[in-house]
Amino acid sequence: MKISYLVMSIFGAYLCWGYNAQATEAAIPNTHITVQGPMISEKEAALIKRGEYVAHLGDCIACHTADKGAAMAGGREFPTPFGKVYSTNITPDTQAGIGKYSFAQFDRAMRKGVTADGHNLYPAMPYPSYAKMSEDDMRALYAYLQQGLAPINQPNQPSEMRWPFSMRWGLTFWNAAFLDAESFKPDTTKDAVWNRGAYLVQGLGHCGACHTPRGIAFQEKAMSDADSHGNRYLAGETVEAWHARSLRNLWEVEDTAYLLKTGKNRFTTVSGNMAEVIHHSTQHFTDADRTAIATYLKSLPPGENEQPIPESTGAATVPTDLYTTRGGLGYVQFCVACHRQDGLGVKDMFPPLMQNPTLNSADPSTLLHIMLTGGKTAETAAHPRVYAMPAFARLSDQELAEILNFVRAIWGHHAEPITASQIKKMRAHLNSNITDAALFDTPRLADMLTSPNAGQLIQGMRLHLETRALLPQNVGSSLNCTSCHLNVGTVADASPFLGVSAVFPGYAARSGRIITLEERINGCFERSMNGKPLPMDSESMKAMVAYFDWMKKDIRSQDKIAGRGVGKVDMSLKPNVENGRQVYATQCEVCHGNDGQGSRQAEGRVIYPPLWGDDSFNIGAGMARTYTAAAFVLSNMPVGFHQKFPLGQGGISEQDAVDVAAYFTHQPRPDFPGKTKDWPKDKKPMDARY
């Protein structure tokens, strides 16, 4: 009996760890409720609507809805080391759901984990927290589940648990030891806002299920801050390879409330299961409830051995060793496009690294999990667009350790170094290896450090990354080479530099003759960046050529390189410019501006380049050609759209790519005076601007 009791305790707690529901904002959602049964009174309708809001507070839909399944009809699979368990149907269907439950039976299931037929629920359903619910909220939730949902006759799928985990009777003893079925008792020394927050966090939000450490029987060590071990309540725990951070003494109230509404704030962006919590639950809370939750969390003193939230060290600056260390160069190649050289990220899109709690955490589980499997932001009404971070499992354990230790040393409050063996262990746990079948193997910028001319190579790379800043006399727009040659020429189908210098000297149709690599580089300055050519014997030109030559590796001119160029689109597709305008508004405007002006940091530094206007590429650029631009867009835009390595790039249809390319390529842009000398022998492309 003792063994069974402990085993069932472990199993119950394991399942609890997979779920988290915090409380957050917005007035009671104005959703449409389909009332089942006969006409009801206005009072009953209000109770049902209130119950729908309580369901959001308790995050019922996340667990009780299968992927692409009917809402609340159950069937969501939860794999565990002991077998599988499936969520149950809680619609009012009388056969498969809870349509026959009396209020007393429903109340017992919610507070004590015992169903109408008397069997014990696994604590995957967090009844130890729901036990704190008020009777008013319980009755409202009951009314909503019984009358506000359509009955769905979807039979419950039996659990597939191995013996002895398939036996539930051991939970009776677990409940006797750890369950307090009493409802929430307000603290009379605190105000109404604090007490509302405490009620939501401890009860319906069941935040402790993930964020409170577990005891020997895998019970939560405390169910509230007032318990005998109250200093451990919400002090953080590692859950399914995610670190559920401490919620004690959290950010300022406004920061926490905003995160609960949007899934992000000025310090961080939620990840893992918490993105689901924001989407299904907390974004629907009233402003007052989000503020109450944030107020309560802020009031809790820091837990034992808790890492403090690092204080701002002033304006962000570019790290001094960004270009002199393997970790820094790895960061430049794989992280800068979103998180920027100074680690500030991009507001409302990609999170900053300075003061980021995931980066600073003593337990790096979440950081490793995200790097190996990627992640997505929460979809909310305030921020409906989801941004994705791809998995970087293609990088070796050592490469990931180098990058992570660089950013943790700079922006992570000097958190403990991460070892390659830690990453290897996490990779095995997550079964996370190379996540795509791409043949293109990007060169690693960090390897330049072993070259005899490392300084020159790094300068050449920087001239591609920071062209406008380093060569202001030669660039007449706001572009850098990496504006098109993504990640400094290391991304497939974005004109990567891999092996390019092997084809020079080579014939160029525009010039009608054989040209050198130096002439090709100057062609970009003149035709694309509305600028002036570099002197052929300048140190800058030599550095750029050296970088190209390093990218050549042992590739020969006749070799076919997967991913070289920008790919192709079907040139028989006829562009629909009006649809292109709509695609631009929905997919491109967030980065490139509502009038093609691009986006900039506060001090004016360009984040994402203008797509038309005086500061954009001129009509001599390859990107000024409709179908060339369409091919680039098809493979590479937008970034952060899904989880393709390394930028989450691409994802729109071929027709939409042609349409949006036709829209932005023909917008006003600088002229190219030298255009009269182009195409002297060969037929110019059908989509050339001149």
XYZ file of C-alpha atoms in Angstrom:
690
model
C 0.000 0.000 0.000
C 2.788 2.412 0.876
C 4.559 1.756 -2.434
C 1.378 2.202 -4.425
C 0.638 5.445 -2.596
C 4.050 6.887 -3.409
C 3.936 5.779 -7.048
C 0.514 7.308 -7.548
C 1.724 10.492 -5.889
C 4.611 10.739 -8.305
C 2.359 10.136 -11.282
C -0.203 12.665 -10.173
C 2.417 15.300 -9.608
C 4.097 14.568 -12.936
C 0.885 15.262 -14.763
C 0.266 18.430 -12.791
C 3.597 19.710 -13.947
C 2.434 19.767 -17.547
C -0.131 22.469 -16.928
C -0.063 26.031 -15.715
C -2.812 28.614 -15.668
C -2.161 32.107 -14.463
C -4.644 34.882 -14.187
C -4.741 38.076 -16.277
C -6.772 40.874 -17.909
C -9.533 42.537 -20.061
C -13.182 42.921 -19.098
C -15.210 39.721 -19.078
C -14.881 38.569 -22.694
C -17.679 39.628 -24.995
C -17.989 36.207 -26.579
C -21.119 34.556 -27.902
C -22.535 31.801 -25.751
C -24.900 29.273 -27.269
C -27.309 28.484 -24.469
C -28.477 24.909 -24.531
C -31.998 23.934 -23.583
C -35.130 26.100 -23.017
C -35.161 29.891 -22.859
C -33.484 31.244 -19.770
C -33.796 34.403 -17.730
C -31.496 37.378 -17.954
C -30.120 36.456 -14.549
C -29.282 32.928 -15.693
C -27.654 34.256 -18.876
C -25.458 36.550 -16.800
C -24.466 33.607 -14.591
C -23.501 31.557 -17.646
C -21.426 34.392 -19.045
C -19.752 34.773 -15.669
C -19.029 31.043 -15.775
C -17.343 31.376 -19.134
C -15.016 33.950 -17.593
C -14.321 31.588 -14.686
C -13.449 28.905 -17.253
C -10.842 31.290 -18.679
C -9.526 31.920 -15.176
C -9.111 28.170 -14.727
C -7.710 27.580 -18.247
C -10.135 24.712 -18.841
C -10.015 24.783 -22.638
C -6.258 24.194 -22.942
C -6.373 20.723 -21.426
C -9.850 19.622 -22.387
C -9.547 20.286 -26.122
C -7.622 17.990 -28.456
C -5.654 19.352 -31.382
C -8.256 20.318 -34.012
C -10.932 18.831 -31.764
C -14.204 20.224 -30.464
C -13.844 22.654 -27.574
C -14.037 21.000 -24.137
C -14.727 17.564 -25.646
C -11.495 16.136 -24.278
C -9.164 13.716 -25.985
C -5.936 15.653 -25.653
C -3.103 13.187 -25.209
C -0.573 13.630 -22.425
C 2.315 11.185 -22.725
C 4.082 10.304 -19.477
C 6.879 7.899 -18.542
C 4.169 5.639 -17.141
C 1.905 5.577 -20.187
C -0.616 7.947 -21.691
C -3.536 9.796 -20.200
C -6.241 11.660 -22.099
C -8.268 14.639 -20.989
C -11.971 14.076 -20.497
C -15.106 15.425 -22.135
C -16.582 18.211 -19.976
C -19.356 19.268 -22.343
C -22.960 18.721 -21.127
C -23.379 15.533 -23.158
C -25.221 13.072 -20.922
C -23.355 10.010 -22.184
C -19.751 11.082 -22.760
C -19.648 14.369 -20.869
C -20.796 15.727 -17.523
C -24.432 16.385 -18.470
C -25.712 14.165 -15.643
C -23.564 15.746 -12.948
C -25.454 17.453 -10.157
C -23.875 20.579 -8.735
C -22.817 18.629 -5.644
C -21.090 16.003 -7.763
C -19.374 18.685 -9.848
C -18.262 20.523 -6.713
C -16.813 17.319 -5.256
C -14.863 16.615 -8.456
C -13.473 20.145 -8.494
C -12.540 20.293 -4.801
C -11.698 16.684 -3.954
C -10.876 15.030 -7.268
C -13.665 12.448 -7.016
C -15.994 11.894 -9.992
C -19.730 11.259 -9.975
C -19.200 7.502 -10.071
C -16.739 7.688 -7.169
C -13.357 7.098 -8.810
C -10.381 9.338 -8.081
C -9.063 11.766 -10.633
C -5.364 11.971 -11.283
C -4.090 15.333 -10.027
C -3.453 16.244 -13.667
C -6.697 18.061 -13.016
C -5.417 20.531 -10.398
C -8.218 20.066 -7.891
C -5.912 20.869 -4.927
C -5.868 24.438 -6.283
C -9.467 24.524 -7.517
C -10.528 23.598 -3.997
C -9.956 27.255 -3.080
C -12.711 28.439 -5.431
C -15.624 30.342 -3.971
C -19.071 28.788 -4.182
C -20.228 31.645 -6.429
C -17.493 30.947 -8.941
C -18.121 27.219 -8.725
C -21.837 27.668 -9.462
C -21.087 30.026 -12.345
C -18.636 27.550 -13.887
C -21.157 24.740 -13.454
C -23.842 26.809 -15.184
C -21.522 27.567 -18.101
C -20.400 23.974 -18.603
C -23.967 22.678 -18.354
C -25.771 25.370 -20.363
C -23.208 27.433 -22.233
C -21.634 24.648 -24.267
C -23.018 22.427 -26.971
C -23.060 18.769 -25.907
C -20.507 16.726 -27.855
C -20.988 12.987 -27.898
C -17.298 12.156 -28.018
C -16.499 9.177 -25.786
C -13.639 9.534 -23.365
C -10.504 7.680 -24.278
C -9.325 5.422 -21.465
C -5.917 6.022 -20.021
C -3.138 3.754 -21.246
C -1.228 3.505 -17.994
C 0.985 0.604 -17.060
C 0.373 -1.282 -13.828
C 0.480 -0.216 -11.027
C -0.097 3.322 -12.288
C -3.409 2.223 -13.766
C -4.800 1.848 -10.217
C -6.293 5.012 -8.785
C -7.149 3.968 -5.238
C -3.718 5.050 -3.932
C -4.786 8.650 -4.568
C -7.168 8.402 -1.616
C -4.162 8.363 0.707
C -2.412 11.120 -1.223
C -5.511 13.299 -0.831
C -5.661 12.545 2.879
C -2.063 13.669 3.296
C -1.932 16.714 1.052
C -5.377 17.952 0.043
C -6.962 20.919 1.816
C -10.451 21.172 0.333
C -11.340 24.431 2.100
C -12.088 27.471 -0.047
C -9.906 30.590 -0.021
C -9.833 32.623 3.181
C -9.045 36.341 2.662
C -6.229 37.920 4.651
C -7.917 40.700 6.642
C -4.626 42.580 6.944
C -4.459 43.030 3.150
C -6.577 45.112 0.793
C -9.131 43.843 -1.715
C -6.743 43.985 -4.688
C -4.131 41.834 -2.930
C -6.750 39.326 -1.804
C -8.242 39.078 -5.289
C -4.792 38.375 -6.678
C -4.052 35.777 -4.007
C -7.382 34.061 -4.708
C -6.707 33.846 -8.436
C -3.080 32.739 -8.149
C -3.648 30.141 -5.429
C -6.973 28.906 -6.768
C -8.277 29.130 -10.298
C -4.906 30.093 -11.766
C -3.247 27.059 -10.087
C 0.123 28.752 -10.660
C 1.781 26.609 -8.010
C 1.234 23.456 -10.071
C 4.270 24.428 -12.141
C 6.008 27.174 -10.188
C 6.188 25.626 -6.697
C 8.889 23.077 -5.761
C 7.764 19.507 -5.039
C 8.202 17.418 -1.921
C 9.199 13.800 -1.380
C 5.772 12.578 -2.499
C 5.837 15.110 -5.336
C 3.238 17.249 -3.652
C 3.523 21.021 -3.890
C 5.593 22.081 -0.887
C 3.176 24.917 -0.209
C -0.256 25.822 -1.555
C -0.033 29.469 -0.480
C 2.353 31.994 0.992
C 0.633 31.498 4.365
C 1.511 27.797 4.635
C 4.163 26.553 7.042
C 6.583 26.414 4.090
C 5.133 29.518 2.499
C 8.544 30.858 1.511
C 8.717 28.026 -1.032
C 5.391 28.883 -2.639
C 5.940 29.868 -6.298
C 9.717 29.716 -5.765
C 10.292 27.999 -9.125
C 10.555 24.415 -10.347
C 11.808 22.510 -13.390
C 8.897 21.041 -15.316
C 9.265 18.697 -18.294
C 12.648 20.223 -19.199
C 11.291 23.765 -18.825
C 12.278 25.913 -15.877
C 9.102 27.438 -14.450
C 10.712 30.507 -12.938
C 10.079 31.900 -9.491
C 7.095 34.232 -9.452
C 8.006 35.786 -6.124
C 8.831 39.493 -6.033
C 8.257 39.576 -9.772
C 8.649 42.678 -11.942
C 6.785 45.904 -11.381
C 3.023 45.434 -11.378
C 2.602 47.035 -14.801
C 5.208 44.718 -16.349
C 3.589 41.550 -15.041
C 0.089 42.676 -15.982
C 1.258 43.476 -19.507
C 2.918 40.075 -19.844
C -0.283 38.335 -18.789
C -2.166 40.271 -21.458
C 0.296 39.971 -24.327
C 2.763 37.187 -23.531
C 5.661 39.646 -23.498
C 7.002 42.656 -21.656
C 10.137 44.792 -21.730
C 12.177 41.966 -20.188
C 11.010 38.740 -21.742
C 8.665 36.742 -23.954
C 6.878 33.667 -22.598
C 7.779 30.246 -23.930
C 6.690 26.641 -23.722
C 3.373 25.839 -22.058
C 3.102 29.383 -20.755
C 2.397 30.610 -24.300
C -0.706 28.404 -24.265
C -1.687 29.779 -20.866
C -1.530 33.327 -22.196
C -3.434 32.420 -25.368
C -6.243 30.405 -23.803
C -6.429 31.994 -20.399
C -4.791 35.155 -19.146
C -5.272 37.398 -22.168
C -9.003 37.091 -21.484
C -8.833 38.359 -17.897
C -10.007 41.799 -16.897
C -7.440 44.548 -16.423
C -8.389 44.604 -12.756
C -7.706 40.879 -12.340
C -4.359 41.088 -14.106
C -3.369 43.961 -11.860
C -4.509 42.027 -8.795
C -2.397 39.024 -9.748
C 0.633 41.191 -10.425
C 0.129 43.002 -7.115
C 0.034 39.739 -5.180
C 3.128 38.309 -6.898
C 5.075 41.504 -6.356
C 4.278 41.372 -2.641
C 5.910 37.978 -2.093
C 9.455 38.296 -0.724
C 12.221 36.602 -2.746
C 12.556 32.900 -2.125
C 15.558 31.137 -0.667
C 18.570 31.052 -3.018
C 16.589 32.987 -5.601
C 18.470 34.727 -8.389
C 17.725 38.453 -8.256
C 16.339 40.151 -11.330
C 19.357 42.047 -12.674
C 19.099 45.796 -12.579
C 19.546 47.840 -15.716
C 23.129 48.882 -16.340
C 22.091 51.816 -18.495
C 21.997 52.045 -22.262
C 22.779 48.836 -24.121
C 26.139 48.731 -25.865
C 27.778 46.380 -28.332
C 29.987 43.906 -26.415
C 33.687 44.531 -26.835
C 34.412 40.865 -27.587
C 31.568 40.418 -30.071
C 34.006 39.948 -32.960
C 36.943 38.386 -31.137
C 35.452 35.236 -29.573
C 33.828 32.118 -30.970
C 30.714 32.729 -28.912
C 30.515 36.329 -30.066
C 30.866 35.420 -33.734
C 28.321 32.630 -33.310
C 25.954 35.219 -31.845
C 26.655 37.543 -34.797
C 25.814 34.824 -37.278
C 22.776 33.248 -35.702
C 21.249 35.778 -33.308
C 21.951 39.361 -34.385
C 19.232 39.508 -37.070
C 16.587 39.360 -34.339
C 18.299 40.257 -31.069
C 20.691 42.901 -32.536
C 24.356 43.535 -31.790
C 23.503 45.332 -28.546
C 21.068 42.645 -27.337
C 18.091 45.028 -27.322
C 15.951 42.865 -29.591
C 13.093 44.432 -31.542
C 10.180 45.896 -29.602
C 7.030 43.751 -29.658
C 8.731 41.221 -31.919
C 11.959 39.715 -30.613
C 12.792 39.914 -26.895
C 15.731 41.811 -25.446
C 18.549 39.873 -23.797
C 19.472 42.478 -21.189
C 17.651 41.637 -17.917
C 16.028 38.641 -19.618
C 15.119 36.134 -16.857
C 15.495 33.107 -19.121
C 19.065 34.095 -19.886
C 19.856 34.949 -16.291
C 18.337 31.872 -14.629
C 20.629 29.648 -12.568
C 18.674 26.713 -14.024
C 19.283 26.894 -17.805
C 16.625 24.301 -18.723
C 14.327 26.724 -20.541
C 17.221 28.318 -22.382
C 18.493 24.941 -23.604
C 14.971 23.777 -24.439
C 14.320 26.815 -26.633
C 17.667 26.598 -28.388
C 17.156 22.922 -29.237
C 13.457 22.908 -30.101
C 12.591 26.524 -30.915
C 9.512 28.330 -29.720
C 6.623 30.598 -30.597
C 5.135 33.672 -28.991
C 1.624 33.622 -27.591
C -1.191 34.574 -29.941
C -3.210 37.328 -28.300
C -5.710 39.984 -29.302
C -3.147 42.651 -28.422
C -0.427 40.925 -30.482
C -2.157 38.539 -32.901
C 0.935 37.853 -34.970
C 2.920 34.868 -33.722
C 6.702 35.091 -33.999
C 8.742 31.922 -34.134
C 12.271 31.156 -33.071
C 13.698 28.203 -34.991
C 15.444 25.289 -33.391
C 19.228 25.478 -33.479
C 19.713 21.738 -33.102
C 21.824 21.767 -36.279
C 24.576 23.428 -34.254
C 26.862 21.182 -32.246
C 26.739 20.994 -28.465
C 30.026 22.906 -28.289
C 28.800 25.653 -30.642
C 25.631 26.132 -28.623
C 27.619 26.260 -25.384
C 29.904 28.928 -26.849
C 26.999 31.132 -27.945
C 24.991 30.696 -24.751
C 27.957 31.359 -22.505
C 28.762 34.500 -24.468
C 25.258 35.940 -24.051
C 25.001 34.837 -20.410
C 28.315 36.494 -19.612
C 27.274 39.739 -21.300
C 23.540 40.014 -20.607
C 22.799 37.139 -18.228
C 24.002 38.608 -14.936
C 27.131 36.424 -15.268
C 25.134 33.241 -14.763
C 27.044 29.994 -14.403
C 28.602 28.674 -17.657
C 26.780 25.961 -19.578
C 28.745 22.904 -20.628
C 28.525 20.992 -23.888
C 27.694 17.885 -21.848
C 24.643 19.633 -20.372
C 23.432 20.407 -23.877
C 24.126 16.850 -25.012
C 22.057 15.517 -22.114
C 19.167 17.890 -22.860
C 19.334 17.028 -26.563
C 19.001 13.337 -25.746
C 16.134 14.014 -23.333
C 14.241 16.036 -25.935
C 15.267 13.722 -28.779
C 16.267 16.903 -30.575
C 18.714 16.407 -33.418
C 18.943 18.073 -36.825
C 15.429 19.325 -37.446
C 15.429 19.700 -41.232
C 16.833 17.973 -44.292
C 18.427 21.045 -45.896
C 21.554 20.206 -47.886
C 23.055 23.648 -47.447
C 25.593 23.605 -44.635
C 26.316 27.150 -43.577
C 29.936 28.098 -42.889
C 30.606 29.034 -39.268
C 31.917 32.546 -38.770
C 33.579 31.433 -35.548
C 36.000 29.324 -37.604
C 37.565 32.497 -39.038
C 39.458 32.908 -35.781
C 41.764 30.026 -36.680
C 42.802 31.598 -40.006
C 46.202 33.343 -40.287
C 44.445 36.492 -41.567
C 41.630 36.345 -39.004
C 41.641 40.094 -38.427
C 41.202 40.835 -42.124
C 38.445 38.218 -42.478
C 36.502 39.597 -39.551
C 36.857 43.122 -40.936
C 35.521 41.857 -44.283
C 32.581 40.225 -42.534
C 31.857 43.427 -40.606
C 31.919 45.437 -43.834
C 29.100 43.221 -45.067
C 27.235 43.415 -41.761
C 27.690 47.152 -41.092
C 28.286 48.499 -44.580
C 26.507 51.819 -44.109
C 28.209 52.597 -40.795
C 31.724 51.583 -41.849
C 31.626 52.904 -45.427
C 29.392 56.002 -45.282
C 31.135 57.577 -48.299
C 30.301 54.570 -50.469
C 26.727 53.783 -49.431
C 24.018 56.217 -50.487
C 21.074 54.427 -48.893
C 20.267 52.727 -45.583
C 21.270 49.291 -46.791
C 23.969 46.900 -45.668
C 25.130 43.926 -47.703
C 23.411 41.672 -45.173
C 20.072 43.363 -45.946
C 19.843 40.892 -48.829
C 22.651 38.436 -48.096
C 21.100 37.345 -44.797
C 23.253 36.476 -41.786
C 26.249 38.010 -43.575
C 25.886 35.769 -46.597
C 25.411 32.445 -44.813
C 21.711 31.662 -45.452
C 20.574 29.343 -48.246
C 18.532 30.963 -51.056
C 19.505 34.457 -49.858
C 22.465 34.802 -52.247
C 24.891 33.187 -49.803
C 28.571 33.898 -50.363
C 29.545 30.235 -50.166
C 31.754 29.467 -53.148
C 30.892 32.690 -54.977
C 34.473 33.865 -55.508
C 35.182 30.622 -57.373
C 33.133 31.853 -60.344
C 35.149 35.088 -60.736
C 36.482 36.346 -63.050
C 33.270 35.529 -64.882
C 30.966 36.782 -67.616
C 28.326 39.308 -66.529
C 25.427 39.893 -68.902
C 24.783 43.370 -67.510
C 28.312 44.441 -68.376
C 28.558 42.345 -71.488
C 32.073 41.216 -70.537
C 34.124 39.209 -68.072
C 34.381 41.015 -64.731
C 36.384 40.519 -61.557
C 35.033 39.929 -58.070
C 36.074 43.468 -57.150
C 33.999 44.839 -60.022
C 31.037 42.745 -58.912
C 31.319 44.151 -55.381
C 31.438 47.693 -56.730
C 28.420 46.905 -58.879
C 26.465 46.383 -55.659
C 27.650 49.710 -54.245
C 26.559 51.519 -57.415
C 23.547 49.572 -58.647
C 22.017 48.451 -55.337
C 23.125 50.882 -52.634
C 23.003 54.077 -54.711
C 26.613 54.698 -53.758
C 30.159 55.002 -55.027
C 32.704 52.290 -55.836
C 35.495 51.349 -53.468
C 39.052 51.906 -54.691
C 40.248 48.555 -56.022
C 43.393 48.575 -53.901
C 41.770 49.837 -50.686
C 42.059 47.866 -47.464
C 38.263 47.641 -47.308
C 38.068 46.055 -50.768
C 40.845 43.619 -49.858
C 39.024 42.657 -46.662
C 35.731 42.080 -48.480
C 37.444 39.923 -51.091
C 39.302 38.005 -48.383
C 35.963 37.235 -46.719
C 34.574 35.976 -50.031
C 37.672 33.858 -50.593
C 37.357 32.346 -47.113
C 33.758 31.467 -48.001
C 35.004 29.701 -51.136
C 36.485 26.829 -49.124
C 37.444 24.094 -51.614
C 34.515 24.748 -53.939
C 35.283 24.841 -57.669
C 33.637 27.104 -60.239
C 31.710 24.210 -61.828
C 30.349 22.844 -58.544
C 26.627 23.012 -57.902
C 25.929 24.399 -54.440
C 22.542 23.677 -52.856
C 20.947 26.927 -51.790
C 23.211 29.243 -53.810
C 21.405 32.196 -55.417
C 17.843 33.138 -54.531
C 15.999 30.222 -56.064
C 13.323 30.601 -58.710
C 9.640 31.307 -59.075
C 7.253 30.481 -61.880
C 7.600 33.466 -64.219
C 4.306 32.593 -65.877
C 2.508 33.735 -62.729
C 0.817 37.064 -63.373
C 1.154 39.516 -60.500
C -1.903 40.928 -58.761
C -0.622 44.211 -57.387
C -3.701 44.869 -55.264
C -3.260 41.518 -53.530
C 0.417 42.405 -53.182
C -0.585 45.545 -51.321
C -2.614 43.429 -48.903
C 0.202 40.904 -48.457
C 2.580 43.756 -47.716
C 0.217 45.149 -45.081
C -0.176 41.818 -43.319
C 3.285 40.309 -43.724
C 5.874 43.028 -44.427
C 4.710 46.280 -42.872
C 5.613 45.284 -39.311
C 9.321 45.295 -40.234
C 9.535 47.543 -43.273
C 7.026 50.245 -42.327
C 3.596 51.234 -43.584
C 5.171 53.345 -46.329
C 8.239 51.223 -46.981
C 10.376 53.384 -44.692
C 11.901 50.499 -42.733
C 12.306 50.427 -38.968
C 14.904 52.021 -36.733
C 16.099 51.982 -33.166
C 15.585 55.025 -30.980
C 18.937 56.540 -31.940
C 18.148 56.136 -35.641
C 20.114 52.958 -36.393
C 18.372 50.884 -39.064
C 16.869 47.610 -37.866
C 15.106 46.452 -41.030
C 15.784 48.312 -44.291
C 13.462 50.588 -46.274
C 11.851 48.862 -49.255
C 11.268 51.974 -51.305
C 11.901 55.684 -51.217
C 15.143 57.667 -51.323
C 16.831 55.515 -48.673
C 16.110 52.155 -50.291
C 17.816 50.214 -53.087
C 17.827 51.896 -56.482
C 16.382 50.669 -59.755
C 19.696 49.068 -60.674
C 19.447 46.496 -57.884
C 18.644 42.903 -58.610
C 15.876 43.207 -56.030
C 14.257 45.858 -58.236
C 13.329 43.063 -60.630
C 9.917 41.601 -59.864
C 10.672 37.894 -60.225
C 14.119 38.075 -58.613
C 12.534 39.825 -55.640
C 9.696 37.288 -55.625
C 12.153 34.384 -55.436
C 13.957 36.054 -52.537
C 10.686 36.763 -50.732
C 9.429 33.218 -51.290
C 12.458 31.673 -49.593
C 13.294 34.280 -46.985
C 10.372 36.482 -45.988
C 9.014 37.085 -43.524
C 11.550 36.188 -40.853
C 10.296 34.673 -37.603
C 7.242 33.315 -39.410
C 7.804 29.649 -38.637
C 10.651 27.499 -37.377
C 12.845 27.015 -40.437
C 16.551 27.207 -39.606
C 18.151 29.716 -39.104
C 15.730 32.684 -39.197
C 12.255 31.165 -39.214
C 12.167 32.501 -42.758
C 9.751 32.038 -45.656
C 6.252 30.624 -45.592
C 4.014 32.621 -47.943
C 2.686 31.184 -51.207
C 4.432 31.562 -54.544
C 1.595 33.683 -55.925
C 1.645 35.973 -52.892
C 5.425 36.316 -53.265
C 5.012 37.401 -56.888
C 2.193 39.783 -55.972
C 3.998 41.510 -53.115
C 7.220 41.721 -55.134
C 5.352 43.421 -57.962
C 3.929 45.859 -55.416
C 7.133 46.947 -53.683
C 9.638 46.708 -56.562
C 7.718 49.263 -58.623
C 7.429 51.814 -55.852
C 9.479 55.032 -56.216
C 13.193 54.518 -55.654
C 16.496 56.166 -56.621
C 17.550 56.130 -60.244
C 20.790 54.574 -61.520
C 22.614 56.939 -63.867
C 24.806 54.187 -65.276
C 21.814 52.239 -66.567
C 22.501 53.321 -70.190
C 25.581 51.089 -70.261
C 23.834 47.941 -68.992
C 22.880 44.991 -71.212
C 25.124 46.034 -74.155
C 25.047 42.580 -75.796
C 22.491 40.370 -74.110
C 18.740 40.570 -73.984
C 17.694 42.199 -70.761
C 15.387 40.228 -68.430
C 11.664 40.662 -68.950
C 11.213 42.144 -65.462
C 14.148 44.578 -65.501
C 13.225 48.144 -64.470
C 15.108 49.630 -67.434
